[in-house]
Amino acid sequence: MLHDFYRESEELFTGKLKASRKNDRSYSAFRFFLILMAAFAGYLYLSEDWSGFLYIALAFVVAFVAVLFRHLKLRKHITDLKNYIRINQNEQHYLNGDLSAFDGGPEWVKGEHLFSNDLDLFGNHSLFQHINRTVTLGGKMKLANELLGEKSENIPAKQEAVKELTPDVDWRQGFMVAASDIEENPYLKPTLENWLSKESTKSKIAKPLLLYPLAVVGIGLLINWLIAPTLQHFNWFSYAFGLNLFLVFSQYKFIKKEYDKLNKISKSLTLYSQLLQHIENREFKSAELQKLKQRLESSSEKASAVLGQLSKLLDGFDQMSNVVALFFTNGLYHYHLHVLNGLYNWKKNHGNAVYEWLDAVAEFDQIVSKANYAYNHPDFTYPIVSSEKGFSAKELGHPMIDSAKRVNNDLDFEDYRYAVLTGSNMSGKSTFLRSIGVNLVLMKAGLPVCASQMSAYPFTLLSSMKVVDSLDKDESYFQAEVIRLKRIQNVLNEDHPCLVLLDEILRGTNSEDKRNGTRLYMEKIAGNNAIGVIATHDIDIADLAQKQSGVFKALYFESKVKDGELLFDYKLREGICTTPNATDLMRAQGII
């Protein structure tokens, strides 16, 4: 069904694109006709010496400018249609298992984090890559922080925000399209902070009361010369023109100072202005989204318009590289001094609000990504956030495994706190641990989970599953794992409610030492404010379930050999696995 929706949307936008391209060719031909007629009328004016031809030429020029603006608007529409097509194509690829179009956030792949690397939250084929559709750097960072679990409050409010935007595909894709053609300058926020935090040394000449009269005089003398083109009238105009240029260039140090502070962020401001406008044009029902939109209403003017003003002012500074524009506009009406004064006023009137606007856009951005993920997984359910320290799930599965291959299991910590999970190699132990962890991450981010039902407390998540050694730190694998277990113990000692996921710990030592160390560590953490699952191959450790039945429970996965082939059903069972399969696996692969 989702494949059909995205394919039909792509076909719809492709049809609109074909029609728009046809109009584009018509506009191009019409523009050529208008400029040709203007040139012809100008030629007749020069050859026939009849002033009527001059007005006809001017009329064609005015018509050309009007058509040009409409044509540019059409070109923008064509670009938007291309982006809509790309978005729907990418989502089709995603549903087919191709995530290459989306950023996996490799910069957050950090082995020392207490669960993100174990759960594949970042990098290729990561949870972040499944969810991430952000279009701003701030939105990307907020989404990453949501998955890292730094904040877990207001989960029901997050869920309501995601639920509201999930069915509104048009608005969500419009949000993404609004930022598709502009690459955000990574130094946007530092640049603004530097400019806003420092008091500007203001030019004393950049005052409207002085500049406007001088501009009126200069333009008046230009019109006077055009009406009566005498040498004297030209000299009067040239004196005024020269004076205006002198005033502008005498203030060059002030202009250059402000320009250097704000260089190369104009397009990024345009990006945020477009996103703000898209947000302003929609009414929201959920409390979270209403609160976010209210953050944009700190001014009597719309935030999008105010940010657009700053972008246009900076575009004016960019004309400093255009010698003709620099010379002409400043000679007539002190263009860059007006821009400078506009920046002073903008900073004074709106400087305190801009951070709030950018942050609100980033929040909307990450919620749009979440809603897109929820839309792509209609079979997932929203979990109940429990105030009791427990975890219960029906048909819990790994959200990054294709539904056709995924095997789901039930889990409930009702009468125990730690599950001791045994099973043969490749039977599904590690995947099951990750299923628990990833779904808890999804819940804390306000997202639906891969389960038919789930109720859980928003635990602090701790894991030790994919510990790696470090040559830079001169750490062996075993040493790195011991350090990880120590860090987990330190967090547990702080008495926060935690969920602990351990996969075959202490693999870097001999069997007897590993068995004793694992047993002692489990008995140690049994006294903390936590629940968890510990996967192990050592069935002797599972005996803890008999000795401390109120604390530990034995669960297992099994494998079977049928006709020389090793088979797995990945179904969770109560009890202890007594069928190791390393020899069977090697035999099935023809190794022995």
XYZ file of C-alpha atoms in Angstrom:
592
model
C 0.000 0.000 0.000
C 2.774 2.448 0.914
C 4.637 1.508 -2.276
C 1.505 2.382 -4.257
C 1.088 5.713 -2.476
C 4.646 6.868 -3.121
C 4.564 5.608 -6.709
C 1.257 7.388 -7.419
C 2.599 10.580 -5.841
C 5.686 10.369 -8.032
C 3.519 9.927 -11.126
C 1.318 12.869 -10.110
C 4.279 15.224 -9.698
C 5.878 13.924 -12.884
C 2.712 14.842 -14.820
C 2.730 18.316 -13.296
C 6.416 18.672 -14.170
C 5.782 17.891 -17.854
C 3.033 20.538 -18.014
C 5.220 23.096 -16.231
C 8.137 22.464 -18.577
C 5.831 23.122 -21.530
C 4.853 26.458 -19.946
C 8.535 27.153 -19.304
C 9.290 26.926 -23.024
C 6.358 29.240 -23.796
C 7.593 31.820 -21.297
C 11.097 31.686 -22.780
C 9.739 32.302 -26.266
C 7.516 35.153 -25.057
C 10.402 36.823 -23.214
C 12.494 36.665 -26.367
C 9.638 38.231 -28.346
C 9.218 41.098 -25.851
C 12.898 42.005 -25.736
C 13.074 41.808 -29.530
C 10.106 44.198 -29.861
C 11.649 46.564 -27.312
C 14.879 46.635 -29.315
C 12.943 47.196 -32.556
C 10.946 50.068 -31.027
C 14.181 51.587 -29.760
C 15.670 51.355 -33.240
C 12.612 53.100 -34.720
C 12.890 55.844 -32.118
C 16.501 56.510 -33.092
C 15.840 56.344 -36.816
C 12.448 58.084 -37.024
C 12.958 60.590 -34.193
C 9.392 60.117 -32.899
C 9.125 60.045 -29.112
C 6.170 57.622 -29.241
C 8.514 54.799 -30.178
C 10.486 55.447 -26.985
C 7.369 54.942 -24.840
C 6.500 51.808 -26.816
C 10.007 50.468 -26.167
C 9.666 51.245 -22.459
C 6.282 49.489 -22.399
C 7.844 46.347 -23.882
C 10.647 46.522 -21.308
C 8.111 46.784 -18.458
C 6.179 43.834 -19.898
C 9.427 41.868 -20.174
C 10.247 42.484 -16.502
C 6.746 41.424 -15.429
C 6.955 38.230 -17.490
C 10.464 37.599 -16.172
C 9.252 37.569 -12.568
C 6.405 35.189 -13.431
C 8.860 32.985 -15.311
C 11.239 32.873 -12.359
C 8.317 31.838 -10.147
C 7.519 29.045 -12.600
C 11.165 27.923 -12.583
C 11.005 27.721 -8.770
C 7.849 25.629 -9.085
C 9.623 23.285 -11.519
C 12.485 22.859 -9.047
C 9.999 22.087 -6.262
C 8.288 19.459 -8.418
C 11.645 17.785 -9.080
C 12.263 17.660 -5.328
C 8.814 16.177 -4.663
C 9.590 13.470 -7.229
C 12.978 12.799 -5.614
C 11.442 12.530 -2.127
C 8.831 9.997 -3.251
C 11.412 8.005 -5.201
C 13.686 7.877 -2.144
C 10.849 6.608 0.052
C 10.102 3.871 -2.479
C 13.764 2.851 -2.382
C 13.613 2.905 1.422
C 10.654 0.536 1.480
C 12.664 -1.768 -0.789
C 15.544 -1.766 1.703
C 17.773 0.868 0.047
C 18.764 3.499 2.639
C 21.602 5.059 0.632
C 19.767 8.350 0.048
C 19.655 9.114 3.765
C 22.322 10.309 6.193
C 23.144 7.758 8.889
C 24.902 10.264 11.173
C 28.338 8.592 11.162
C 29.726 11.412 13.304
C 27.811 9.967 16.269
C 29.293 6.470 15.966
C 31.168 6.334 19.252
C 32.125 3.031 20.815
C 32.399 4.501 24.306
C 28.698 5.423 24.481
C 26.810 3.139 26.853
C 24.400 1.747 24.259
C 24.354 3.546 20.874
C 27.058 1.467 19.183
C 25.643 -1.802 20.552
C 22.201 -0.993 19.136
C 23.438 0.335 15.756
C 21.839 3.728 16.293
C 24.177 5.506 13.865
C 26.096 4.726 10.702
C 25.139 2.669 7.646
C 21.900 0.692 8.019
C 21.351 2.294 11.416
C 18.183 3.326 13.216
C 19.081 6.966 12.597
C 19.312 6.296 8.854
C 15.842 4.716 8.951
C 14.344 7.754 10.685
C 16.403 10.726 9.532
C 14.759 13.013 6.973
C 15.951 16.241 8.571
C 16.745 19.259 6.394
C 18.558 21.427 8.952
C 21.707 20.784 10.935
C 19.898 21.704 14.143
C 17.117 19.234 13.385
C 19.634 16.494 12.692
C 21.371 17.124 16.015
C 18.085 17.172 17.940
C 17.028 13.877 16.370
C 20.379 12.321 17.276
C 20.027 13.523 20.875
C 16.511 12.059 21.025
C 17.859 8.634 20.073
C 20.752 8.927 22.492
C 18.193 9.252 25.245
C 19.588 12.336 26.926
C 16.016 13.415 27.689
C 13.071 11.107 28.283
C 10.424 13.394 29.729
C 7.124 14.378 28.043
C 7.012 11.164 26.005
C 3.175 11.218 25.622
C 3.378 14.809 24.340
C 6.025 13.743 21.812
C 3.792 10.894 20.700
C 0.833 13.235 20.130
C 2.977 15.563 18.005
C 4.178 12.664 15.855
C 0.642 11.292 15.543
C -0.679 14.649 14.312
C 1.872 15.025 11.528
C 1.982 11.363 10.461
C -1.057 11.397 8.116
C -0.316 14.893 6.735
C 2.073 13.735 4.007
C 1.585 16.848 1.857
C 2.619 19.210 4.651
C 5.573 17.063 5.684
C 6.902 16.756 2.159
C 6.296 20.473 1.627
C 8.474 21.144 4.672
C 11.278 19.048 3.184
C 10.917 20.657 -0.251
C 11.088 24.155 1.279
C 14.724 23.467 2.216
C 15.789 21.175 -0.606
C 17.799 23.586 -2.746
C 19.842 25.334 -0.077
C 22.763 23.801 1.781
C 22.907 25.202 5.285
C 26.112 26.922 6.296
C 27.444 24.953 9.287
C 28.695 28.233 10.777
C 25.280 29.925 10.692
C 24.673 29.887 14.444
C 28.251 30.773 15.490
C 28.214 33.615 12.963
C 24.941 35.004 14.296
C 26.105 34.589 17.892
C 29.303 36.511 17.144
C 27.377 39.330 15.467
C 24.584 39.588 18.029
C 26.811 39.323 21.091
C 29.030 42.256 20.121
C 27.989 45.869 20.111
C 28.294 47.428 16.649
C 30.361 50.586 16.207
C 27.744 52.582 14.329
C 28.341 54.907 11.435
C 27.200 58.465 12.187
C 26.375 59.119 8.537
C 24.098 56.080 7.996
C 21.051 58.072 9.106
C 17.845 58.235 7.011
C 17.294 61.907 7.847
C 20.579 62.725 6.125
C 20.567 60.153 3.324
C 17.003 60.507 2.021
C 17.223 64.257 1.176
C 20.569 63.731 -0.569
C 19.116 60.817 -2.560
C 16.086 62.917 -3.586
C 18.403 65.698 -4.777
C 20.591 63.289 -6.759
C 17.674 61.480 -8.436
C 15.971 64.813 -9.124
C 19.078 66.139 -10.869
C 19.261 62.912 -12.933
C 15.653 63.349 -14.084
C 16.339 67.020 -14.813
C 19.300 66.064 -17.002
C 17.281 63.387 -18.851
C 14.539 65.892 -19.578
C 16.992 68.623 -20.581
C 20.263 66.891 -21.517
C 22.621 69.880 -21.296
C 26.216 69.884 -20.091
C 25.330 72.125 -17.152
C 22.546 69.807 -15.977
C 24.906 66.850 -16.353
C 27.539 68.605 -14.235
C 25.004 69.295 -11.478
C 24.006 65.620 -11.469
C 27.633 64.465 -11.497
C 28.459 66.637 -8.477
C 25.562 65.098 -6.500
C 26.518 61.610 -7.715
C 30.133 62.128 -6.649
C 29.112 63.457 -3.232
C 26.930 60.406 -2.609
C 29.763 58.068 -3.579
C 32.163 59.965 -1.329
C 29.815 59.609 1.641
C 29.426 55.861 1.071
C 33.116 55.120 0.623
C 34.019 57.257 3.622
C 32.069 54.744 5.711
C 33.595 51.695 4.041
C 35.249 50.467 7.244
C 31.847 50.248 8.981
C 30.294 48.456 5.997
C 33.217 46.037 5.707
C 33.140 45.279 9.428
C 29.475 44.228 9.385
C 29.917 42.361 6.089
C 32.799 40.305 7.462
C 30.764 39.307 10.507
C 27.812 38.043 8.441
C 29.438 36.807 5.261
C 27.995 33.682 3.552
C 24.921 33.100 5.735
C 22.301 34.810 3.561
C 21.174 31.599 1.836
C 20.926 29.759 5.142
C 18.671 32.500 6.476
C 16.520 32.149 3.359
C 16.262 28.410 4.101
C 14.994 29.053 7.627
C 12.670 31.817 6.415
C 11.029 29.391 3.970
C 10.658 26.742 6.658
C 9.190 29.274 9.071
C 6.654 30.366 6.464
C 5.640 26.743 5.923
C 5.097 26.322 9.669
C 3.197 29.606 9.993
C 0.723 28.546 7.284
C -0.550 25.561 9.298
C -2.636 25.299 12.452
C -1.725 22.602 14.975
C -3.803 20.688 17.523
C -1.298 18.848 19.720
C -0.002 20.756 22.721
C 3.640 20.174 21.763
C 3.273 21.612 18.246
C 1.146 24.530 19.446
C 3.816 25.380 22.005
C 6.492 25.242 19.321
C 4.542 27.530 17.010
C 3.969 30.016 19.834
C 7.733 30.377 20.088
C 7.612 31.973 16.631
C 5.173 34.655 17.759
C 7.546 36.758 19.840
C 7.255 39.655 17.386
C 4.371 41.635 15.914
C 5.684 40.604 12.500
C 5.850 37.058 11.224
C 9.145 35.382 12.038
C 9.538 34.225 8.422
C 9.227 37.805 7.144
C 11.651 39.170 9.735
C 14.269 36.525 8.970
C 13.679 37.138 5.265
C 14.450 40.820 5.851
C 17.830 39.945 7.304
C 18.542 37.654 4.361
C 17.706 40.432 1.890
C 19.888 42.904 3.766
C 22.812 40.495 3.522
C 22.069 39.950 -0.164
C 22.524 43.706 -0.475
C 26.002 43.390 1.019
C 26.815 40.737 -1.552
C 26.467 43.379 -4.262
C 29.810 44.745 -3.108
C 31.386 42.258 -5.513
C 29.425 43.773 -8.418
C 31.330 46.904 -9.421
C 28.589 48.333 -11.664
C 25.862 47.854 -9.040
C 28.161 49.132 -6.305
C 28.936 52.295 -8.258
C 25.439 53.050 -9.579
C 23.252 52.270 -6.545
C 25.517 54.063 -4.085
C 25.955 57.081 -6.321
C 22.211 57.515 -6.609
C 20.889 56.662 -3.152
C 23.685 55.383 -0.810
C 22.481 51.802 -1.088
C 25.014 50.179 1.245
C 24.552 52.821 3.928
C 20.823 52.039 3.941
C 21.702 48.329 4.208
C 24.042 49.132 7.094
C 21.349 51.097 8.894
C 18.881 48.268 8.258
C 21.243 45.827 9.950
C 21.591 48.103 12.974
C 17.806 48.300 13.322
C 17.290 44.556 12.743
C 19.818 43.693 15.406
C 18.174 46.060 17.870
C 14.588 44.942 17.216
C 14.888 41.209 16.569
C 18.303 40.015 17.725
C 16.999 38.370 20.891
C 14.347 36.315 19.057
C 16.373 34.741 16.268
C 17.800 31.937 18.425
C 14.295 30.939 19.483
C 13.139 30.803 15.863
C 16.031 28.668 14.655
C 15.625 26.280 17.572
C 11.862 25.966 16.979
C 12.473 25.129 13.308
C 14.971 22.450 14.347
C 12.372 20.942 16.699
C 9.777 20.856 13.927
C 12.394 19.330 11.639
C 13.076 16.336 13.859
C 9.349 15.794 14.500
C 8.718 15.739 10.735
C 11.355 12.990 10.426
C 9.707 11.006 13.208
C 6.280 11.368 11.600
C 7.688 10.160 8.288
C 9.078 7.080 10.062
C 5.722 6.413 11.750
C 3.954 6.729 8.395
C 6.343 4.217 6.828
C 5.564 1.708 9.608
C 1.787 1.586 10.013
C 2.044 -1.866 11.641
C 3.980 -0.436 14.606
C 2.138 0.635 17.752
C 2.558 3.464 20.244
C 3.674 2.079 23.608
C 2.223 2.983 26.992
C 4.684 4.916 29.121
C 4.445 3.296 32.520
C 5.124 4.951 35.864
C 5.951 1.513 37.273
C 9.457 0.157 36.760
C 8.633 -2.621 34.342
C 8.761 -3.763 30.743
C 6.054 -5.772 29.000
C 5.678 -6.394 25.282
C 3.678 -8.634 22.968
C 5.129 -9.686 19.613
C 8.262 -7.619 20.133
C 10.570 -7.543 17.099
C 13.566 -5.711 15.709
C 12.301 -2.651 13.772
C 15.204 -2.711 11.309
C 14.525 -6.264 10.125
C 12.169 -6.635 7.184
C 8.705 -7.702 8.336
C 8.787 -10.720 6.008
C 11.864 -12.069 7.836
C 11.235 -10.745 11.336
C 10.305 -13.141 14.169
C 8.555 -11.557 17.131
C 8.520 -12.664 20.771
C 6.762 -11.772 24.012
C 8.611 -10.465 27.053
C 7.359 -9.549 30.514
C 9.402 -8.824 33.665
C 6.360 -9.324 35.879
C 7.795 -11.879 38.347
C 11.554 -11.435 37.891
C 14.119 -8.711 37.228
C 16.791 -10.335 35.084
C 16.381 -12.835 32.266
C 19.315 -15.212 31.793
C 19.174 -15.920 28.067
C 20.925 -19.038 26.744
C 20.987 -20.395 23.220
C 23.170 -21.848 20.544
C 25.198 -19.765 18.123
C 23.166 -17.697 15.624
C 19.909 -18.620 17.396
C 18.843 -14.981 17.880
C 20.106 -13.950 21.329
C 21.927 -10.775 20.224
C 19.093 -9.718 17.924
C 16.599 -10.155 20.749
C 18.678 -7.983 23.078
C 18.885 -5.310 20.410
C 15.127 -5.570 19.823
C 14.533 -4.680 23.478
C 17.006 -1.805 23.439
C 16.020 -0.268 20.105
C 12.311 -0.337 20.942
C 12.989 1.371 24.259
C 14.924 4.044 22.340
C 11.957 4.470 19.974
C 9.561 4.795 22.911
C 11.637 7.460 24.630
C 11.776 9.427 21.365
C 7.970 9.407 21.128
C 7.875 6.940 18.233
C 5.821 3.793 17.640
C 7.553 0.507 18.430
C 7.828 -2.825 16.675
C 5.318 -4.701 18.843
C 1.598 -5.344 18.966
C 1.566 -4.064 22.567
C 4.193 -2.537 24.799
C 4.230 -0.904 28.188
C 7.507 0.239 29.695
C 9.132 2.624 32.110
C 11.547 5.069 30.416
C 14.630 3.395 31.859
C 18.194 4.604 31.516
C 19.594 2.143 28.998
C 22.930 0.377 29.568
C 24.541 -2.323 27.423
C 27.694 -4.269 26.743
C 27.411 -6.128 23.450
C 29.944 -4.993 20.849
C 32.925 -3.832 22.900
C 36.070 -3.298 20.799
C 39.713 -2.965 21.761
C 41.596 0.293 21.256
C 45.118 0.617 19.928
C 45.090 4.358 20.572
C 44.318 3.815 24.253
C 46.487 0.700 24.446
C 43.485 -1.347 25.581
C 42.959 -5.054 24.916
C 39.482 -6.374 24.210
C 39.195 -7.776 27.726
C 40.378 -4.543 29.320
C 37.926 -2.490 27.230
C 35.073 -4.763 28.312
C 35.994 -4.565 31.983
C 36.079 -0.770 31.695
C 32.614 -0.845 30.079
C 31.230 -3.049 32.878
C 32.742 -0.684 35.439
C 31.004 2.271 33.789
C 27.706 0.367 33.825
C 28.190 -0.392 37.514
C 28.903 3.272 38.251
C 25.609 4.308 36.633
C 23.739 1.574 38.495
C 25.237 2.811 41.765
C 23.570 6.188 41.161
C 20.284 4.316 41.726
C 18.583 5.471 38.508
C 16.040 2.964 37.171
C 18.012 1.167 34.451
C 17.534 -1.503 31.816
C 20.709 -3.559 31.333
C 21.513 -5.608 28.220
C 24.626 -7.801 28.387
C 25.695 -10.136 25.610
C 28.262 -12.815 26.438
C 30.427 -10.693 28.708
C 34.057 -11.480 29.612
C 34.762 -13.291 26.345
C 38.411 -12.340 26.590
C 39.298 -14.852 29.288
C 39.179 -18.627 29.781
C 35.881 -20.496 30.269
C 36.125 -21.055 34.022
C 37.253 -17.499 34.743
C 34.552 -16.134 32.465
C 31.867 -18.244 34.148
C 32.866 -17.172 37.642
C 33.245 -13.519 36.669
C 29.902 -13.428 34.897
C 28.100 -15.062 37.828
C 29.647 -12.678 40.343
C 28.841 -9.618 38.194
C 25.216 -10.715 37.807
C 24.877 -11.262 41.543
C 26.411 -7.835 42.080
C 24.000 -5.953 39.814
C 21.028 -7.954 41.120
C 20.964 -5.624 44.102
C 20.642 -2.465 41.988
C 17.548 -0.567 40.838
C 17.424 -2.238 37.427
C 16.013 -4.944 35.200
C 17.689 -6.565 32.233
C 18.627 -9.479 30.009
C 21.984 -11.272 30.115
C 22.786 -13.565 27.177
C 25.323 -16.319 27.757
C 26.497 -19.665 26.385
C 27.293 -20.915 29.890
C 24.262 -22.918 30.942
C 25.656 -23.195 34.475
C 24.989 -19.481 34.942
C 21.317 -20.039 34.136
C 21.130 -22.041 37.389
C 20.767 -18.662 39.089
C 17.120 -18.813 38.001
C 16.608 -21.762 40.342
C 18.581 -20.322 43.255
C 17.100 -16.803 43.052
C 13.794 -17.294 41.245
C 12.431 -13.894 42.235
C 15.400 -12.160 40.656
C 16.453 -14.328 37.696
C 14.514 -16.274 35.084
C 15.906 -18.675 32.474
C 14.916 -18.112 28.818
C 16.432 -19.621 25.715
C 16.533 -19.936 21.926
C 17.224 -23.260 20.285
C 18.399 -24.733 16.992
C 17.724 -28.061 15.310
C 19.519 -30.192 12.753
C 17.322 -31.628 10.035
C 18.697 -33.584 7.095
C 22.157 -32.228 7.838
C 20.921 -28.617 7.796
C 20.997 -26.332 10.835
C 17.606 -24.672 11.420
C 16.529 -21.803 13.689
C 13.004 -20.667 14.548
C 14.109 -17.665 16.689
C 11.262 -18.284 19.165
C 11.823 -17.467 22.819
C 11.184 -20.285 25.304
C 11.322 -20.671 29.061
C 14.141 -22.813 30.374
C 17.783 -23.480 29.527
C 19.269 -24.338 26.131
C 21.094 -27.656 26.226
C 21.918 -27.986 22.501
C 25.177 -26.181 21.629
C 25.681 -26.030 17.866
C 29.237 -24.888 17.090
C 30.184 -28.348 15.778
C 26.940 -28.654 13.801
C 27.452 -25.213 12.305
C 31.017 -25.979 11.201
C 29.879 -29.290 9.763
C 27.039 -27.597 7.849
C 29.567 -25.162 6.358
C 31.875 -28.000 5.353
C 34.673 -26.820 7.624
C 34.962 -30.150 9.427
